Amino acid sequence: MPERIAWYDADRVPDDAVARLHAHFRERRPVGVVGQGETQRAFYARLTVTSAGVLEAEGVDAWGVLESAEHGAVLVPAELAAASALPALPPALQRLAARVGPANRRLRQAKDATDARPAVQRFRERFIAAAVAHAELHRRLEEWQPRAERERDAD
């Protein structure tokens, strides 16, 4: 039986977001993220959430923020934050959280501009070629046998 999430009301999730949100619950939290290595559902079930908010900005997908007693502010999918019947975020956290989407947009634009540069593309191609050569070397090393074993196998 899945862990119960006290502040989450599944009836408030739009029908088109249910599958996406359930997939998010099954994912493990990545390294470098609070609660890493456990499923999202287990992490959310342990949170004491005091407020939630959904934020939007032009040119980026909406995002959600939960204010928790254990970890402060936690970024979550917008559907998850919208599925809570909690009070709105405090004004200071609302202002801070509102900067997430535009910052992500600027980061994505900078990455796209960098990726479009020919020098970066050449570097990426060289890196991929080196990675392939490295993998081939590892394959050959794993297949290597000492001389006595090779001579015995040849007989």
PDB file of C-alpha atoms in Angstrom:
ATOM      1  CA  MET A   1       0.000   0.000   0.000  1.00  0.00           C
ATOM      2  CA  PRO A   2       1.455   3.385  -0.930  1.00  0.00           C
ATOM      3  CA  GLU A   3       2.232   5.830   1.836  1.00  0.00           C
ATOM      4  CA  ARG A   4      -0.514   8.328   2.556  1.00  0.00           C
ATOM      5  CA  ILE A   5       0.230  11.972   1.847  1.00  0.00           C
ATOM      6  CA  ALA A   6      -1.816  13.961   4.330  1.00  0.00           C
ATOM      7  CA  TRP A   7      -1.828  17.323   2.537  1.00  0.00           C
ATOM      8  CA  TYR A   8      -2.443  15.931  -0.966  1.00  0.00           C
ATOM      9  CA  ASP A   9      -5.983  15.673  -2.374  1.00  0.00           C
ATOM     10  CA  ALA A  10      -5.975  13.483  -5.503  1.00  0.00           C
ATOM     11  CA  ASP A  11      -9.464  14.713  -6.461  1.00  0.00           C
ATOM     12  CA  ARG A  12      -8.040  18.185  -7.112  1.00  0.00           C
ATOM     13  CA  VAL A  13      -5.635  16.936  -9.830  1.00  0.00           C
ATOM     14  CA  PRO A  14      -6.870  17.555 -13.402  1.00  0.00           C
ATOM     15  CA  ASP A  15      -7.588  14.320 -15.301  1.00  0.00           C
ATOM     16  CA  ASP A  16      -4.928  15.023 -17.929  1.00  0.00           C
ATOM     17  CA  ALA A  17      -2.248  15.371 -15.212  1.00  0.00           C
ATOM     18  CA  VAL A  18      -2.978  12.210 -13.182  1.00  0.00           C
ATOM     19  CA  ALA A  19      -0.677   9.858 -15.110  1.00  0.00           C
ATOM     20  CA  ARG A  20       2.140  12.423 -15.197  1.00  0.00           C
ATOM     21  CA  LEU A  21       1.847  13.037 -11.463  1.00  0.00           C
ATOM     22  CA  HIS A  22       1.784   9.317 -10.627  1.00  0.00           C
ATOM     23  CA  ALA A  23       4.921   8.830 -12.732  1.00  0.00           C
ATOM     24  CA  HIS A  24       6.513  11.670 -10.754  1.00  0.00           C
ATOM     25  CA  PHE A  25       5.569   9.954  -7.471  1.00  0.00           C
ATOM     26  CA  ARG A  26       7.321   6.737  -8.595  1.00  0.00           C
ATOM     27  CA  GLU A  27      10.573   8.480  -9.562  1.00  0.00           C
ATOM     28  CA  ARG A  28      13.528   8.450  -7.234  1.00  0.00           C
ATOM     29  CA  ARG A  29      14.857  11.806  -6.112  1.00  0.00           C
ATOM     30  CA  PRO A  30      18.163  12.509  -7.889  1.00  0.00           C
ATOM     31  CA  VAL A  31      21.546  12.977  -6.259  1.00  0.00           C
ATOM     32  CA  GLY A  32      22.009  16.478  -4.941  1.00  0.00           C
ATOM     33  CA  VAL A  33      18.309  16.878  -4.139  1.00  0.00           C
ATOM     34  CA  VAL A  34      16.908  16.834  -0.616  1.00  0.00           C
ATOM     35  CA  GLY A  35      15.712  13.298   0.146  1.00  0.00           C
ATOM     36  CA  GLN A  36      17.874  11.764  -2.608  1.00  0.00           C
ATOM     37  CA  GLY A  37      17.610   8.056  -3.338  1.00  0.00           C
ATOM     38  CA  GLU A  38      14.038   7.520  -2.180  1.00  0.00           C
ATOM     39  CA  THR A  39      10.829   7.643  -4.172  1.00  0.00           C
ATOM     40  CA  GLN A  40       9.116  10.997  -4.449  1.00  0.00           C
ATOM     41  CA  ARG A  41       5.984   9.600  -2.752  1.00  0.00           C
ATOM     42  CA  ALA A  42       7.944   8.485   0.337  1.00  0.00           C
ATOM     43  CA  PHE A  43       9.622  11.885   0.547  1.00  0.00           C
ATOM     44  CA  TYR A  44       6.353  13.830   0.214  1.00  0.00           C
ATOM     45  CA  ALA A  45       4.578  11.586   2.735  1.00  0.00           C
ATOM     46  CA  ARG A  46       7.079  12.581   5.422  1.00  0.00           C
ATOM     47  CA  LEU A  47       6.865  16.328   4.771  1.00  0.00           C
ATOM     48  CA  THR A  48       4.999  18.628   7.119  1.00  0.00           C
ATOM     49  CA  VAL A  49       3.714  21.109   4.551  1.00  0.00           C
ATOM     50  CA  THR A  50       2.434  24.443   5.854  1.00  0.00           C
ATOM     51  CA  SER A  51       1.676  26.294   2.613  1.00  0.00           C
ATOM     52  CA  ALA A  52       1.745  25.777  -1.137  1.00  0.00           C
ATOM     53  CA  GLY A  53       1.628  27.833  -4.270  1.00  0.00           C
ATOM     54  CA  VAL A  54       1.574  27.510  -8.042  1.00  0.00           C
ATOM     55  CA  LEU A  55       3.557  30.060 -10.014  1.00  0.00           C
ATOM     56  CA  GLU A  56       3.520  30.935 -13.689  1.00  0.00           C
ATOM     57  CA  ALA A  57       5.675  33.038 -15.959  1.00  0.00           C
ATOM     58  CA  GLU A  58       5.577  33.721 -19.669  1.00  0.00           C
ATOM     59  CA  GLY A  59       7.598  31.262 -21.736  1.00  0.00           C
ATOM     60  CA  VAL A  60       8.027  28.543 -19.078  1.00  0.00           C
ATOM     61  CA  ASP A  61       5.889  25.760 -17.659  1.00  0.00           C
ATOM     62  CA  ALA A  62       4.127  26.465 -14.374  1.00  0.00           C
ATOM     63  CA  TRP A  63       5.878  25.206 -11.240  1.00  0.00           C
ATOM     64  CA  GLY A  64       4.834  24.581  -7.668  1.00  0.00           C
ATOM     65  CA  VAL A  65       6.425  25.333  -4.330  1.00  0.00           C
ATOM     66  CA  LEU A  66       5.704  23.678  -0.988  1.00  0.00           C
ATOM     67  CA  GLU A  67       6.761  25.296   2.275  1.00  0.00           C
ATOM     68  CA  SER A  68       7.770  22.498   4.627  1.00  0.00           C
ATOM     69  CA  ALA A  69       8.862  22.468   8.248  1.00  0.00           C
ATOM     70  CA  GLU A  70      11.677  20.006   7.471  1.00  0.00           C
ATOM     71  CA  HIS A  71      13.286  21.433   4.330  1.00  0.00           C
ATOM     72  CA  GLY A  72      12.003  24.950   3.801  1.00  0.00           C
ATOM     73  CA  ALA A  73      10.815  25.496   0.234  1.00  0.00           C
ATOM     74  CA  VAL A  74      10.625  22.465  -2.075  1.00  0.00           C
ATOM     75  CA  LEU A  75      10.060  22.822  -5.835  1.00  0.00           C
ATOM     76  CA  VAL A  76       7.400  20.413  -7.123  1.00  0.00           C
ATOM     77  CA  PRO A  77       5.251  19.946 -10.237  1.00  0.00           C
ATOM     78  CA  ALA A  78       2.508  22.571 -10.435  1.00  0.00           C
ATOM     79  CA  GLU A  79      -0.227  19.887 -10.320  1.00  0.00           C
ATOM     80  CA  LEU A  80       1.060  18.647  -6.969  1.00  0.00           C
ATOM     81  CA  ALA A  81       1.026  22.070  -5.360  1.00  0.00           C
ATOM     82  CA  ALA A  82      -2.420  22.752  -6.827  1.00  0.00           C
ATOM     83  CA  ALA A  83      -3.736  19.493  -5.318  1.00  0.00           C
ATOM     84  CA  SER A  84      -3.289  20.777  -1.775  1.00  0.00           C
ATOM     85  CA  ALA A  85      -5.883  22.690   0.209  1.00  0.00           C
ATOM     86  CA  LEU A  86      -3.193  24.571   2.114  1.00  0.00           C
ATOM     87  CA  PRO A  87      -2.844  28.310   2.674  1.00  0.00           C
ATOM     88  CA  ALA A  88      -0.984  30.399   0.112  1.00  0.00           C
ATOM     89  CA  LEU A  89       2.766  30.910   0.382  1.00  0.00           C
ATOM     90  CA  PRO A  90       3.954  33.761   2.607  1.00  0.00           C
ATOM     91  CA  PRO A  91       4.666  36.930   0.561  1.00  0.00           C
ATOM     92  CA  ALA A  92       8.470  36.741   0.961  1.00  0.00           C
ATOM     93  CA  LEU A  93       8.571  33.108  -0.208  1.00  0.00           C
ATOM     94  CA  GLN A  94       6.125  33.945  -3.014  1.00  0.00           C
ATOM     95  CA  ARG A  95       8.490  36.661  -4.298  1.00  0.00           C
ATOM     96  CA  LEU A  96      11.517  34.373  -4.074  1.00  0.00           C
ATOM     97  CA  ALA A  97       9.733  31.413  -5.701  1.00  0.00           C
ATOM     98  CA  ALA A  98       8.466  33.637  -8.530  1.00  0.00           C
ATOM     99  CA  ARG A  99      12.081  34.044  -9.692  1.00  0.00           C
ATOM    100  CA  VAL A 100      12.531  30.292 -10.378  1.00  0.00           C
ATOM    101  CA  GLY A 101      10.803  30.157 -13.770  1.00  0.00           C
ATOM    102  CA  PRO A 102      12.499  33.214 -15.297  1.00  0.00           C
ATOM    103  CA  ALA A 103      15.880  32.024 -13.967  1.00  0.00           C
ATOM    104  CA  ASN A 104      15.309  28.606 -15.577  1.00  0.00           C
ATOM    105  CA  ARG A 105      14.339  30.296 -18.839  1.00  0.00           C
ATOM    106  CA  ARG A 106      17.542  32.395 -18.841  1.00  0.00           C
ATOM    107  CA  LEU A 107      19.601  29.302 -18.042  1.00  0.00           C
ATOM    108  CA  ARG A 108      17.991  27.375 -20.919  1.00  0.00           C
ATOM    109  CA  GLN A 109      18.559  30.299 -23.298  1.00  0.00           C
ATOM    110  CA  ALA A 110      22.223  30.517 -22.280  1.00  0.00           C
ATOM    111  CA  LYS A 111      22.629  26.750 -22.759  1.00  0.00           C
ATOM    112  CA  ASP A 112      20.980  26.900 -26.203  1.00  0.00           C
ATOM    113  CA  ALA A 113      23.198  29.811 -27.234  1.00  0.00           C
ATOM    114  CA  THR A 114      26.293  27.959 -26.034  1.00  0.00           C
ATOM    115  CA  ASP A 115      25.281  24.718 -27.761  1.00  0.00           C
ATOM    116  CA  ALA A 116      24.838  26.605 -31.050  1.00  0.00           C
ATOM    117  CA  ARG A 117      28.487  27.726 -31.067  1.00  0.00           C
ATOM    118  CA  PRO A 118      30.655  25.723 -33.526  1.00  0.00           C
ATOM    119  CA  ALA A 119      33.515  25.373 -31.024  1.00  0.00           C
ATOM    120  CA  VAL A 120      31.156  23.789 -28.481  1.00  0.00           C
ATOM    121  CA  GLN A 121      29.801  21.400 -31.110  1.00  0.00           C
ATOM    122  CA  ARG A 122      33.354  20.360 -32.089  1.00  0.00           C
ATOM    123  CA  PHE A 123      34.264  19.872 -28.434  1.00  0.00           C
ATOM    124  CA  ARG A 124      31.132  17.743 -27.894  1.00  0.00           C
ATOM    125  CA  GLU A 125      31.987  15.609 -30.969  1.00  0.00           C
ATOM    126  CA  ARG A 126      35.561  15.091 -29.696  1.00  0.00           C
ATOM    127  CA  PHE A 127      34.249  14.201 -26.247  1.00  0.00           C
ATOM    128  CA  ILE A 128      31.842  11.629 -27.704  1.00  0.00           C
ATOM    129  CA  ALA A 129      34.626  10.132 -29.857  1.00  0.00           C
ATOM    130  CA  ALA A 130      36.888   9.890 -26.800  1.00  0.00           C
ATOM    131  CA  ALA A 131      34.085   8.257 -24.778  1.00  0.00           C
ATOM    132  CA  VAL A 132      33.526   5.675 -27.535  1.00  0.00           C
ATOM    133  CA  ALA A 133      37.267   4.929 -27.704  1.00  0.00           C
ATOM    134  CA  HIS A 134      37.381   4.623 -23.925  1.00  0.00           C
ATOM    135  CA  ALA A 135      34.460   2.161 -23.936  1.00  0.00           C
ATOM    136  CA  GLU A 136      36.170   0.121 -26.680  1.00  0.00           C
ATOM    137  CA  LEU A 137      39.370  -0.005 -24.626  1.00  0.00           C
ATOM    138  CA  HIS A 138      37.415  -1.247 -21.605  1.00  0.00           C
ATOM    139  CA  ARG A 139      35.747  -3.907 -23.762  1.00  0.00           C
ATOM    140  CA  ARG A 140      39.143  -5.095 -25.023  1.00  0.00           C
ATOM    141  CA  LEU A 141      40.573  -5.113 -21.493  1.00  0.00           C
ATOM    142  CA  GLU A 142      37.664  -7.210 -20.248  1.00  0.00           C
ATOM    143  CA  GLU A 143      38.259  -9.723 -23.064  1.00  0.00           C
ATOM    144  CA  TRP A 144      42.019  -9.914 -22.471  1.00  0.00           C
ATOM    145  CA  GLN A 145      43.404 -13.203 -21.186  1.00  0.00           C
ATOM    146  CA  PRO A 146      46.917 -13.931 -19.884  1.00  0.00           C
ATOM    147  CA  ARG A 147      49.266 -15.624 -22.392  1.00  0.00           C
ATOM    148  CA  ALA A 148      48.996 -19.064 -20.713  1.00  0.00           C
ATOM    149  CA  GLU A 149      45.206 -18.996 -20.951  1.00  0.00           C
ATOM    150  CA  ARG A 150      45.335 -17.888 -24.614  1.00  0.00           C
ATOM    151  CA  GLU A 151      47.695 -20.728 -25.518  1.00  0.00           C
ATOM    152  CA  ARG A 152      45.552 -23.227 -23.631  1.00  0.00           C
ATOM    153  CA  ASP A 153      42.395 -21.954 -25.374  1.00  0.00           C
ATOM    154  CA  ALA A 154      44.151 -22.228 -28.753  1.00  0.00           C
ATOM    155  CA  ASP A 155      44.905 -25.951 -28.184  1.00  0.00           C
TER     156      ASP A 155
END
